[in-house]
Coordinates of C-alpha atoms in Angstrom, one line a residue:
X1 CA 150.5 -7.8 133.1
X2 CA 147.1 -6.3 132.0
X3 CA 148.6 -2.8 132.4
X4 CA 151.5 -3.8 130.1
X5 CA 149.1 -5.1 127.5
X6 CA 147.1 -1.9 127.6
X7 CA 150.3 0.2 127.3
X8 CA 151.4 -1.9 124.3
X9 CA 148.1 -1.4 122.6
X10 CA 148.1 2.3 123.3
X11 CA 151.6 2.7 121.9
X12 CA 150.5 1.0 118.7
X13 CA 147.3 3.0 118.2
X14 CA 148.9 6.3 119.3
X15 CA 152.0 6.2 117.0
X16 CA 150.6 8.9 114.8
X17 CA 151.0 11.4 117.7
X18 CA 154.8 11.0 117.3
X19 CA 154.7 12.3 113.7
X20 CA 155.7 16.0 113.1
X21 CA 153.1 18.1 111.3
X22 CA 154.8 17.9 107.9
X23 CA 155.0 14.1 108.1
X24 CA 151.3 13.9 109.1
X25 CA 150.4 15.9 106.0
X26 CA 152.5 13.6 103.8
X27 CA 150.9 10.6 105.5
X28 CA 147.5 11.9 104.8
X29 CA 148.4 12.3 101.1
X30 CA 149.7 8.7 101.1
X31 CA 146.4 7.6 102.7
X32 CA 144.5 9.2 99.9
X33 CA 146.7 7.4 97.4
X34 CA 146.2 4.2 99.4
X35 CA 142.5 4.7 99.3
X36 CA 142.6 4.9 95.5
X37 CA 144.7 1.7 95.3
X38 CA 142.3 0.0 97.7
X39 CA 139.4 0.9 95.4
X40 CA 141.3 -0.6 92.5
X41 CA 141.9 -3.7 94.6
X42 CA 138.2 -3.9 95.3
X43 CA 137.7 -4.7 91.6
X44 CA 140.1 -7.7 92.1
X45 CA 138.0 -8.8 95.1
X46 CA 134.8 -8.3 93.0
X47 CA 136.2 -10.5 90.2
X48 CA 137.1 -13.2 92.8
X49 CA 133.5 -13.0 94.2
X50 CA 132.1 -13.2 90.7
X51 CA 134.2 -16.3 90.1
X52 CA 132.8 -17.9 93.3
X53 CA 129.3 -17.1 92.2
X54 CA 129.9 -18.7 88.8
X55 CA 131.5 -21.7 90.4
X56 CA 128.3 -22.2 92.4
X57 CA 125.9 -21.9 89.4
X58 CA 125.4 -25.7 89.3
X59 CA 124.3 -25.6 93.0
X60 CA 121.8 -22.8 92.4
X61 CA 118.4 -24.2 91.6
X62 CA 116.2 -21.2 91.7
X63 CA 115.9 -17.7 90.3
X64 CA 116.1 -16.3 93.8
X65 CA 119.5 -17.9 94.2
X66 CA 120.8 -16.2 91.1
X67 CA 119.4 -12.9 92.2
X68 CA 120.9 -13.1 95.7
X69 CA 124.5 -13.6 94.3
X70 CA 124.4 -11.3 91.3
X71 CA 122.4 -8.5 92.8
X72 CA 124.8 -8.4 95.7
X73 CA 127.7 -8.3 93.2
X74 CA 126.0 -5.5 91.3
X75 CA 125.7 -3.4 94.4
X76 CA 129.3 -4.2 95.3
X77 CA 130.6 -2.9 92.0
X78 CA 128.3 0.1 92.1
X79 CA 129.6 1.0 95.5
X80 CA 133.2 0.5 94.2
X81 CA 132.6 2.8 91.2
X82 CA 130.9 5.5 93.4
X83 CA 133.8 5.3 95.9
X84 CA 136.3 5.8 93.1
X85 CA 134.4 8.8 91.8
X86 CA 134.3 10.4 95.3
X87 CA 138.0 9.9 95.8
X88 CA 138.8 11.5 92.4
X89 CA 136.4 14.5 92.6
X90 CA 135.5 15.3 96.2
X91 CA 137.5 17.6 98.5
X92 CA 138.1 17.8 102.2
X93 CA 137.3 15.1 104.7
X94 CA 134.3 13.7 102.7
X95 CA 136.8 11.3 101.1
X96 CA 137.8 9.9 104.5
X97 CA 134.2 9.6 105.6
X98 CA 133.2 7.6 102.6
X99 CA 135.9 5.0 103.5
X100 CA 133.7 4.1 106.5
X101 CA 130.5 4.2 104.5
X102 CA 132.0 1.9 101.9
X103 CA 133.2 -0.5 104.6
X104 CA 129.7 -0.5 106.1
X105 CA 128.1 -1.2 102.8
X106 CA 130.5 -4.1 102.2
X107 CA 129.7 -5.7 105.5
X108 CA 126.0 -5.0 105.1
X109 CA 126.1 -6.8 101.7
X110 CA 127.7 -9.9 103.3
X111 CA 125.1 -9.8 106.1
X112 CA 122.1 -9.4 103.7
X113 CA 123.5 -12.2 101.4
X114 CA 123.8 -14.6 104.4
X115 CA 120.2 -13.7 105.6
X116 CA 118.9 -14.1 102.0
X117 CA 120.4 -17.6 101.7
X118 CA 119.0 -18.5 105.1
X119 CA 115.5 -17.5 104.0
X120 CA 116.0 -19.5 100.8
X121 CA 117.8 -22.6 102.0
X122 CA 117.9 -22.5 105.8
X123 CA 114.7 -24.5 106.3
X124 CA 113.9 -22.4 109.4
X125 CA 117.1 -23.5 111.3
X126 CA 118.8 -20.3 112.5
X127 CA 122.0 -22.2 112.9
X128 CA 122.4 -21.8 109.2
X129 CA 123.2 -18.1 109.8
X130 CA 126.1 -18.9 112.2
X131 CA 127.5 -21.8 110.2
X132 CA 127.2 -20.2 106.8
X133 CA 130.6 -20.4 104.9
X134 CA 129.8 -16.8 103.7
X135 CA 130.9 -15.6 107.1
X136 CA 134.5 -15.7 105.9
X137 CA 133.7 -12.9 103.5
X138 CA 133.7 -10.5 106.4
X139 CA 137.5 -10.7 106.2
X140 CA 137.6 -9.1 102.8
X141 CA 136.6 -5.5 104.0
X142 CA 139.2 -5.9 106.8
X143 CA 142.0 -6.5 104.2
X144 CA 141.4 -3.2 102.6
X145 CA 142.5 -1.3 105.7
X146 CA 146.1 -2.3 105.1
X147 CA 146.3 0.0 102.1
X148 CA 145.6 3.1 104.1
X149 CA 147.6 2.8 107.3
X150 CA 144.5 3.4 109.4
X151 CA 143.8 1.5 112.5
X152 CA 140.3 2.9 112.7
X153 CA 139.2 1.2 109.4
X154 CA 140.3 -2.2 110.8
X155 CA 138.4 -1.5 114.0
X156 CA 135.3 -0.3 112.2
X157 CA 135.3 -3.4 110.0
X158 CA 135.6 -5.6 113.2
X159 CA 132.7 -3.8 114.9
X160 CA 130.5 -4.3 111.8
X161 CA 131.4 -8.0 111.8
X162 CA 130.6 -8.4 115.6
X163 CA 127.3 -6.7 115.2
X164 CA 126.2 -9.0 112.4
X165 CA 127.7 -12.2 113.7
X166 CA 126.4 -11.9 117.3
X167 CA 123.1 -10.7 115.8
X168 CA 122.9 -14.1 114.1
X169 CA 123.7 -15.9 117.4
X170 CA 121.2 -13.9 119.4
X171 CA 118.6 -14.8 116.7
X172 CA 119.5 -18.4 116.9
X173 CA 119.3 -18.4 120.7
X174 CA 115.8 -16.9 120.6
X175 CA 114.6 -19.4 118.1
X176 CA 113.2 -22.7 119.4
X177 CA 114.3 -24.6 116.3
X178 CA 117.9 -23.9 116.9
X179 CA 119.6 -27.2 117.9
X180 CA 122.4 -26.8 120.4
X181 CA 124.7 -29.6 121.7
X182 CA 128.3 -30.8 122.0
X183 CA 128.5 -33.3 119.1
X184 CA 131.3 -32.1 116.8
X185 CA 130.2 -34.4 114.0
X186 CA 126.7 -32.9 113.9
X187 CA 128.3 -29.5 114.5
X188 CA 130.5 -29.8 111.4
X189 CA 128.3 -31.9 109.1
X190 CA 124.9 -31.6 110.6
X191 CA 122.4 -29.1 111.8
X192 CA 123.6 -28.8 115.4
X193 CA 125.7 -25.9 116.8
X194 CA 128.1 -25.9 119.7
X195 CA 127.3 -22.5 121.2
X196 CA 130.6 -22.1 123.2
X197 CA 132.6 -22.5 120.0
X198 CA 130.3 -20.3 118.0
X199 CA 130.5 -17.5 120.6
X200 CA 134.3 -17.5 120.9
X201 CA 136.2 -19.1 118.0
X202 CA 135.3 -17.0 114.9
X203 CA 135.3 -13.6 116.8
X204 CA 138.7 -14.6 118.4
X205 CA 140.2 -15.4 115.0
X206 CA 138.8 -12.2 113.6
X207 CA 140.1 -10.2 116.5
X208 CA 143.6 -11.9 116.1
X209 CA 143.6 -10.8 112.5
X210 CA 142.6 -7.3 113.4
X211 CA 145.5 -7.1 115.8
X212 CA 147.8 -8.6 113.1
X213 CA 146.6 -6.0 110.6
X214 CA 147.0 -3.2 113.2
X215 CA 150.5 -4.3 114.0
X216 CA 151.4 -4.5 110.4
X217 CA 150.2 -0.9 110.0
X218 CA 152.1 0.0 113.2
X219 CA 155.3 -1.5 111.8
X220 CA 154.9 0.4 108.6
X221 CA 154.3 3.7 110.4
X222 CA 157.2 3.1 112.8
X223 CA 159.5 2.2 109.9
X224 CA 158.4 5.3 108.1
X225 CA 159.0 7.4 111.2
X226 CA 162.5 5.9 111.6
X227 CA 163.4 6.3 107.9
X228 CA 162.2 9.9 108.0
X229 CA 164.2 10.6 111.2
X230 CA 167.3 9.0 109.6
X231 CA 166.9 10.9 106.4
X232 CA 166.3 14.2 108.3
X233 CA 169.5 13.4 110.3
X234 CA 171.4 12.6 107.1
X235 CA 170.2 15.8 105.4
X236 CA 171.3 17.8 108.4
X237 CA 174.7 16.0 108.8
X238 CA 175.4 16.3 105.0
X239 CA 175.7 20.0 105.5
X240 CA 178.6 19.6 107.8
X241 CA 180.2 16.2 107.0
X242 CA 181.3 14.4 103.8
X243 CA 179.0 11.6 102.6
X244 CA 181.4 8.9 103.9
X245 CA 181.3 10.4 107.4
X246 CA 177.5 10.9 107.3
X247 CA 177.1 7.1 106.8
X248 CA 179.5 6.4 109.6
X249 CA 177.7 8.8 112.0
X250 CA 174.2 7.5 111.1
X251 CA 175.3 3.9 111.7
X252 CA 177.1 4.9 115.0
X253 CA 175.4 8.1 116.3
X254 CA 177.3 7.8 119.6
X255 CA 180.5 9.0 117.9
X256 CA 179.2 12.6 118.1
X257 CA 177.0 12.1 121.2
X258 CA 179.8 12.4 123.8
X259 CA 182.6 15.0 124.1
X260 CA 186.2 13.8 124.0
X261 CA 189.7 15.0 123.6
X262 CA 191.5 14.0 120.4
X263 CA 193.9 15.2 117.8
X264 CA 192.3 17.2 115.1
X265 CA 193.6 19.3 112.2
X266 CA 191.8 22.7 111.9
X267 CA 191.5 24.8 108.7
X268 CA 190.4 28.4 108.7
X269 CA 189.6 30.4 105.5
X270 CA 188.6 34.0 105.1
X271 CA 188.0 36.4 102.1
X272 CA 190.4 39.3 102.0
X273 CA 188.8 42.7 102.1
X274 CA 185.3 41.3 102.3
X275 CA 183.8 44.3 104.2
X276 CA 184.8 46.8 101.4
X277 CA 183.9 44.2 98.8
X278 CA 180.4 43.6 100.1
X279 CA 179.4 47.1 100.9
X280 CA 178.1 48.0 97.4
X281 CA 176.1 44.8 97.2
X282 CA 172.4 44.6 97.9
X283 CA 171.3 41.8 100.3
X284 CA 170.1 39.4 97.5
X285 CA 173.3 39.8 95.5
X286 CA 175.4 39.2 98.7
X287 CA 173.4 36.1 99.5
X288 CA 174.0 34.7 96.0
X289 CA 177.7 35.5 96.2
X290 CA 178.2 33.8 99.6
X291 CA 176.1 30.8 98.7
X292 CA 178.3 30.2 95.6
X293 CA 181.5 30.8 97.5
X294 CA 180.5 28.4 100.3
X295 CA 179.4 25.8 97.9
X296 CA 182.8 25.7 96.1
X297 CA 184.8 25.8 99.3
X298 CA 182.7 23.0 101.0
X299 CA 183.0 20.9 97.9
X300 CA 186.8 21.0 98.2
X301 CA 186.6 20.2 101.9
X302 CA 184.3 17.3 101.5
X303 CA 186.4 15.9 98.7
X304 CA 189.2 15.2 101.2
X305 CA 187.0 13.9 104.0
X306 CA 186.8 17.2 105.9
X307 CA 184.0 18.3 108.1
X308 CA 182.4 21.8 108.0
X309 CA 182.4 23.1 111.5
X310 CA 180.8 26.4 110.8
X311 CA 180.5 29.5 108.6
X312 CA 181.3 32.8 110.3
X313 CA 180.2 35.4 107.7
X314 CA 182.7 35.0 104.9
X315 CA 185.0 32.8 107.0
X316 CA 185.0 29.0 106.8
X317 CA 186.1 26.7 109.6
X318 CA 186.7 23.0 108.8
X319 CA 188.1 20.1 110.7
X320 CA 189.9 16.9 109.6
X321 CA 189.8 13.9 111.9
X322 CA 186.3 14.5 113.2
X323 CA 184.3 12.9 114.5
X324 CA 186.8 10.0 114.4
X325 CA 190.5 10.4 113.5
X326 CA 192.0 8.4 110.7
X327 CA 193.7 5.2 111.6
X328 CA 196.7 6.2 109.4
X329 CA 199.0 8.6 111.2
X330 CA 199.1 12.0 109.5
X331 CA 196.4 11.3 107.0
X332 CA 194.0 13.9 108.4
X333 CA 196.6 16.6 108.2
X334 CA 197.5 15.6 104.7
X335 CA 193.9 15.7 103.7
X336 CA 193.6 19.2 105.2
X337 CA 196.5 20.5 103.1
X338 CA 195.1 18.8 100.0
X339 CA 191.7 20.4 100.7
X340 CA 193.3 23.8 101.1
X341 CA 195.0 23.4 97.7
X342 CA 191.7 22.3 96.2
X343 CA 190.0 25.4 97.7
X344 CA 192.6 27.6 96.0
X345 CA 192.1 25.7 92.7
X346 CA 188.3 26.2 93.0
X347 CA 188.9 29.9 93.7
X348 CA 191.2 30.2 90.7
X349 CA 188.6 28.7 88.4
X350 CA 185.8 30.9 89.9
X351 CA 188.0 34.0 89.4
X352 CA 188.4 33.1 85.7
X353 CA 184.7 33.0 85.4
X354 CA 184.2 36.2 87.3
X355 CA 186.8 38.1 85.3
X356 CA 185.1 36.9 82.1
X357 CA 181.9 38.4 83.4
X358 CA 183.6 41.6 84.3
X359 CA 183.5 41.0 88.0
X360 CA 186.3 41.6 90.5
X361 CA 188.7 38.9 91.6
X362 CA 188.4 37.2 95.0
X363 CA 191.3 36.5 97.3
X364 CA 191.3 34.3 100.4
X365 CA 193.7 33.4 103.2
X366 CA 193.9 29.8 104.6
X367 CA 195.5 28.8 107.8
X368 CA 196.0 25.2 109.1
X369 CA 197.1 23.9 112.5
X370 CA 197.0 20.5 114.1
X371 CA 196.8 19.5 117.8
X372 CA 194.6 18.2 120.6
X373 CA 191.1 19.7 121.0
X374 CA 187.9 19.0 122.8
X375 CA 185.2 17.9 120.3
X376 CA 181.6 17.0 120.9
X377 CA 178.1 18.3 121.0
X378 CA 177.9 21.6 122.9
X379 CA 174.9 23.8 123.7
X380 CA 171.6 23.7 125.4
X381 CA 168.7 21.2 125.0
X382 CA 167.0 23.6 122.6
X383 CA 170.1 23.9 120.3
X384 CA 173.1 21.6 120.2
X385 CA 176.1 22.1 118.0
X386 CA 178.9 19.6 117.2
X387 CA 182.1 21.6 117.2
X388 CA 185.8 21.6 118.4
X389 CA 187.3 24.0 121.0
X390 CA 190.8 24.5 122.3
X391 CA 194.1 26.3 121.7
X392 CA 194.5 24.5 118.4
X393 CA 191.4 26.2 117.0
X394 CA 192.5 29.6 118.2
X395 CA 196.0 29.1 116.7
X396 CA 194.6 28.0 113.3
X397 CA 192.5 31.1 113.2
X398 CA 195.5 33.3 114.0
X399 CA 197.6 31.6 111.4
X400 CA 194.9 32.4 108.8
X401 CA 195.0 36.0 109.9
X402 CA 198.8 36.1 109.5
X403 CA 198.3 35.4 105.8
X404 CA 197.4 39.1 105.3
X405 CA 200.5 40.3 107.2
X406 CA 202.8 38.0 105.3
X407 CA 201.1 38.7 101.9
X408 CA 200.4 35.0 101.2
X409 CA 197.2 33.0 100.6
X410 CA 198.1 29.8 102.5
X411 CA 200.0 29.1 105.7
X412 CA 200.5 26.0 107.8
X413 CA 202.1 25.6 111.2
X414 CA 205.4 23.8 111.7
X415 CA 203.5 20.9 113.4
X416 CA 201.5 20.5 110.2
X417 CA 204.6 20.7 108.0
X418 CA 206.3 18.0 110.1
X419 CA 203.3 15.7 110.0
X420 CA 202.9 15.8 106.2
X421 CA 206.6 14.6 105.9
X422 CA 208.6 17.9 105.9
X423 CA 208.2 18.2 102.2
X424 CA 210.3 20.5 100.0
X425 CA 208.6 23.3 98.1
X426 CA 207.6 25.3 101.1
X427 CA 208.9 28.6 102.2
X428 CA 209.7 28.8 105.9
X429 CA 208.5 32.0 107.8
X430 CA 210.6 32.0 110.9
X431 CA 209.5 33.4 114.3
X432 CA 206.2 34.8 113.3
X433 CA 204.3 36.6 116.0
X434 CA 200.6 35.7 116.1
X435 CA 198.0 38.0 117.5
X436 CA 197.3 37.3 121.2
X437 CA 200.3 34.9 121.6
X438 CA 203.6 35.8 123.3
X439 CA 205.6 32.9 121.8
X440 CA 206.6 33.2 118.2
X441 CA 206.3 30.2 115.9
X442 CA 207.5 29.0 112.5
X443 CA 205.0 29.0 109.6
X444 CA 205.3 27.6 106.1
X445 CA 203.7 28.8 102.8
X446 CA 203.9 27.0 99.5
X447 CA 206.5 28.4 97.1
X448 CA 205.0 30.2 94.2
X449 CA 206.5 29.1 90.9

């Protein structure tokens, strides 16, 4: 059990080791912002302390009493102002170092104030130090560590408290005037002290609060880590899947974790004469061209719930029905055909813009086939890729290649045509021989009005 507790504590305090470098840098920046906010909050604490001092004016019957409270407050506000200036103007790790100095000064001011009131009102009984209500003020520096997500600040504040508090107890034990006993009435309302309670209760409560603060920081950091991982995953997935599918995959990551056989509709697209078209372009111009072309094509694919499988140079491979097929029969295939038409519309609009700028027209070929494939994450531990493989993929690629031979921009297989309801307005290409296949198949292209 002890080992489990140690492991749990270690997992809490070592959570920062799980952060990638870029997140550690962002966290450091957030800590600096948290430090600034903590300094502003120190003014709120200072006002509360000032209110407490004013509330006790009627009980203060000497000049020394006034000085103890208000001089301590003056040093507190001076330290707060100095801390704010260091955070605004200093560079490097000096900002971080002063967080500890400021905490030390806060705890020291509480300690000096308790000792001062003991000398003024303690009447020589060292139990005054241990029983002073000002001991609760040690909790105020601890609260500031919550703003900066740093366990070390909470631990440092706890150590400062322990040194002061047990210093008071040791002083009481060494003094012959200290009255020790087991009478709770005299302990609460009199001058006696129950040593067992004094030694354990307040430090245990403080330690519990330190663990609570530490766990609150841990929870915040773990949530940040999870959110960052989820957003990173969503950013990566959004390059390949439509927004609706990204939400589904993030909520149920197992849908792409394991490979399975399922029916999928595959779309291939390719730019006609791209090699000759791209030869005169310099690398930067070619990069801009491909980026714009891919952006327009992917927009049309995502519009109809398609998934981008990959770019292969100027070619685009998309799938419909991945990672999960539609519950409605034929909907994925219909979406693929609609996406292809949208791609052609996008291209038509782009060509109008290009012609207006004096640039050449772009032509593409699109091929669609539907059938069973294997889909899932494929690759090594270093690099995994979610993709589909199978004869359906090869056939879709060859149908796209046939567009050039048949002088059309869009072809679908007979399986696709039947699945979308055997609509009219399609021109049947009978017994077309596809590269690498012995059996000829029927293809369909939309009639050109």
